[in-house]
PDB file of C-alpha atoms in Angstrom:
ATOM      1  CA  MET A  25     161.557 -97.788  66.159  1.00 51.00           C
ATOM      2  CA  ALA A  26     163.560 -94.779  65.062  1.00 55.00           C
ATOM      3  CA  SER A  27     165.805 -95.239  62.088  1.00 54.00           C
ATOM      4  CA  THR A  28     169.416 -94.246  62.372  1.00 56.00           C
ATOM      5  CA  ARG A  29     170.921 -92.139  59.665  1.00 56.00           C
ATOM      6  CA  HIS A  30     174.561 -92.505  58.886  1.00 51.00           C
ATOM      7  CA  VAL A  31     176.149 -89.378  57.605  1.00 53.00           C
ATOM      8  CA  ARG A  32     179.197 -89.878  55.573  1.00 55.00           C
ATOM      9  CA  GLY A  33     181.874 -87.396  56.498  1.00 52.00           C
ATOM     10  CA  ALA A  34     184.633 -86.023  54.409  1.00 51.00           C
ATOM     11  CA  SER A  35     187.214 -88.512  53.321  1.00 50.00           C
ATOM     12  CA  ARG A  36     189.991 -88.713  55.858  1.00 55.00           C
ATOM     13  CA  SER A  37     192.728 -89.987  53.614  1.00 55.00           C
ATOM     14  CA  LEU A  38     196.124 -89.268  54.995  1.00 52.00           C
ATOM     15  CA  PRO A  39     198.446 -87.204  52.856  1.00 61.00           C
ATOM     16  CA  ASP A  40     201.044 -89.211  51.002  1.00 67.00           C
ATOM     17  CA  THR A  41     204.379 -89.346  52.648  1.00 88.00           C
ATOM     18  CA  GLN A  42     207.364 -88.212  50.637  1.00 87.00           C
ATOM     19  CA  ALA A  43     208.460 -91.825  50.205  1.00 87.00           C
ATOM     20  CA  GLN A  44     205.021 -92.775  48.861  1.00 91.00           C
ATOM     21  CA  GLN A  45     205.098 -89.867  46.442  1.00 91.00           C
ATOM     22  CA  LYS A  46     208.511 -90.955  45.154  1.00 90.00           C
ATOM     23  CA  ARG A  47     207.312 -94.534  44.760  1.00 92.00           C
ATOM     24  CA  ASN A  48     204.160 -93.371  42.954  1.00 92.00           C
ATOM     25  CA  ALA A  49     206.258 -91.274  40.554  1.00 93.00           C
ATOM     26  CA  TRP A  50     208.517 -94.251  39.874  1.00 93.00           C
ATOM     27  CA  MET A  51     205.529 -96.549  39.250  1.00 94.00           C
ATOM     28  CA  ALA A  52     203.957 -94.007  36.880  1.00 95.00           C
ATOM     29  CA  ALA A  53     207.245 -93.691  34.970  1.00 95.00           C
ATOM     30  CA  MET A  54     207.437 -97.473  34.727  1.00 95.00           C
ATOM     31  CA  ARG A  55     203.906 -97.696  33.293  1.00 96.00           C
ATOM     32  CA  VAL A  56     204.681 -95.060  30.656  1.00 96.00           C
ATOM     33  CA  ARG A  57     207.982 -96.721  29.730  1.00 96.00           C
ATOM     34  CA  LYS A  58     206.293-100.115  29.407  1.00 96.00           C
ATOM     35  CA  ALA A  59     203.596 -98.659  27.157  1.00 96.00           C
ATOM     36  CA  VAL A  60     206.190 -97.091  24.856  1.00 96.00           C
ATOM     37  CA  GLN A  61     208.188-100.331  24.913  1.00 97.00           C
ATOM     38  CA  ALA A  62     205.112-102.322  23.883  1.00 97.00           C
ATOM     39  CA  ARG A  63     204.535 -99.965  20.927  1.00 96.00           C
ATOM     40  CA  ILE A  64     208.168-100.370  19.852  1.00 97.00           C
ATOM     41  CA  VAL A  65     207.969-104.162  20.083  1.00 97.00           C
ATOM     42  CA  GLU A  66     204.759-104.150  18.044  1.00 97.00           C
ATOM     43  CA  ALA A  67     206.348-101.908  15.409  1.00 96.00           C
ATOM     44  CA  PHE A  68     209.326-104.278  15.158  1.00 96.00           C
ATOM     45  CA  ARG A  69     206.936-107.229  14.862  1.00 96.00           C
ATOM     46  CA  ARG A  70     205.020-105.580  12.026  1.00 96.00           C
ATOM     47  CA  HIS A  71     208.309-104.726  10.310  1.00 96.00           C
ATOM     48  CA  LEU A  72     209.603-108.304  10.558  1.00 95.00           C
ATOM     49  CA  GLU A  73     206.305-109.604   9.178  1.00 95.00           C
ATOM     50  CA  GLY A  74     206.622-107.185   6.270  1.00 95.00           C
ATOM     51  CA  SER A  75     203.453-105.316   7.110  1.00 94.00           C
ATOM     52  CA  GLY A  76     204.828-101.972   8.245  1.00 92.00           C
ATOM     53  CA  PRO A  77     207.800 -99.833   9.113  1.00 93.00           C
ATOM     54  CA  GLY A  78     209.858-100.390  12.223  1.00 94.00           C
ATOM     55  CA  PRO A  79     209.787 -98.002  15.158  1.00 95.00           C
ATOM     56  CA  THR A  80     210.776 -94.429  14.496  1.00 95.00           C
ATOM     57  CA  ASP A  81     213.989 -92.912  15.755  1.00 96.00           C
ATOM     58  CA  GLU A  82     211.860 -90.567  17.857  1.00 96.00           C
ATOM     59  CA  ALA A  83     210.115 -93.506  19.550  1.00 95.00           C
ATOM     60  CA  LEU A  84     213.440 -95.156  20.330  1.00 96.00           C
ATOM     61  CA  LEU A  85     214.871 -91.917  21.698  1.00 97.00           C
ATOM     62  CA  MET A  86     211.776 -91.360  23.833  1.00 95.00           C
ATOM     63  CA  PHE A  87     212.076 -94.894  25.184  1.00 96.00           C
ATOM     64  CA  ALA A  88     215.724 -94.304  26.108  1.00 96.00           C
ATOM     65  CA  ARG A  89     214.884 -91.055  27.889  1.00 96.00           C
ATOM     66  CA  LEU A  90     211.994 -92.659  29.746  1.00 96.00           C
ATOM     67  CA  ALA A  91     214.195 -95.565  30.824  1.00 96.00           C
ATOM     68  CA  VAL A  92     216.808 -93.167  32.216  1.00 96.00           C
ATOM     69  CA  ALA A  93     214.154 -91.140  34.034  1.00 95.00           C
ATOM     70  CA  GLU A  94     212.624 -94.326  35.443  1.00 95.00           C
ATOM     71  CA  GLN A  95     216.022 -95.456  36.756  1.00 95.00           C
ATOM     72  CA  ARG A  96     216.584 -92.085  38.445  1.00 94.00           C
ATOM     73  CA  LEU A  97     213.169 -92.224  40.076  1.00 93.00           C
ATOM     74  CA  MET A  98     213.781 -95.802  41.200  1.00 92.00           C
ATOM     75  CA  ARG A  99     217.024 -94.785  42.910  1.00 92.00           C
ATOM     76  CA  ARG A 100     215.284 -91.869  44.635  1.00 90.00           C
ATOM     77  CA  ALA A 101     212.429 -94.098  45.780  1.00 86.00           C
ATOM     78  CA  ALA A 102     214.800 -96.659  47.294  1.00 82.00           C
TER      79      ALA A 102
END
């Protein structure tokens, strides 16, 4: 009996549509914002426990900018 070989061709993934690209950008912005938010919350927790400083002004400003950017991307993705 002859064996059959299966040749795997090039991936045929379809290009992202513009709507998918906008949604992906929004989701990426959300992940980054949540990561920065978690660091800020942890810094506040350490500060309240007396074991470290609170979040820096730079971290808070970055969070605010990321939140605004995320909101803009969300509106564009809708």
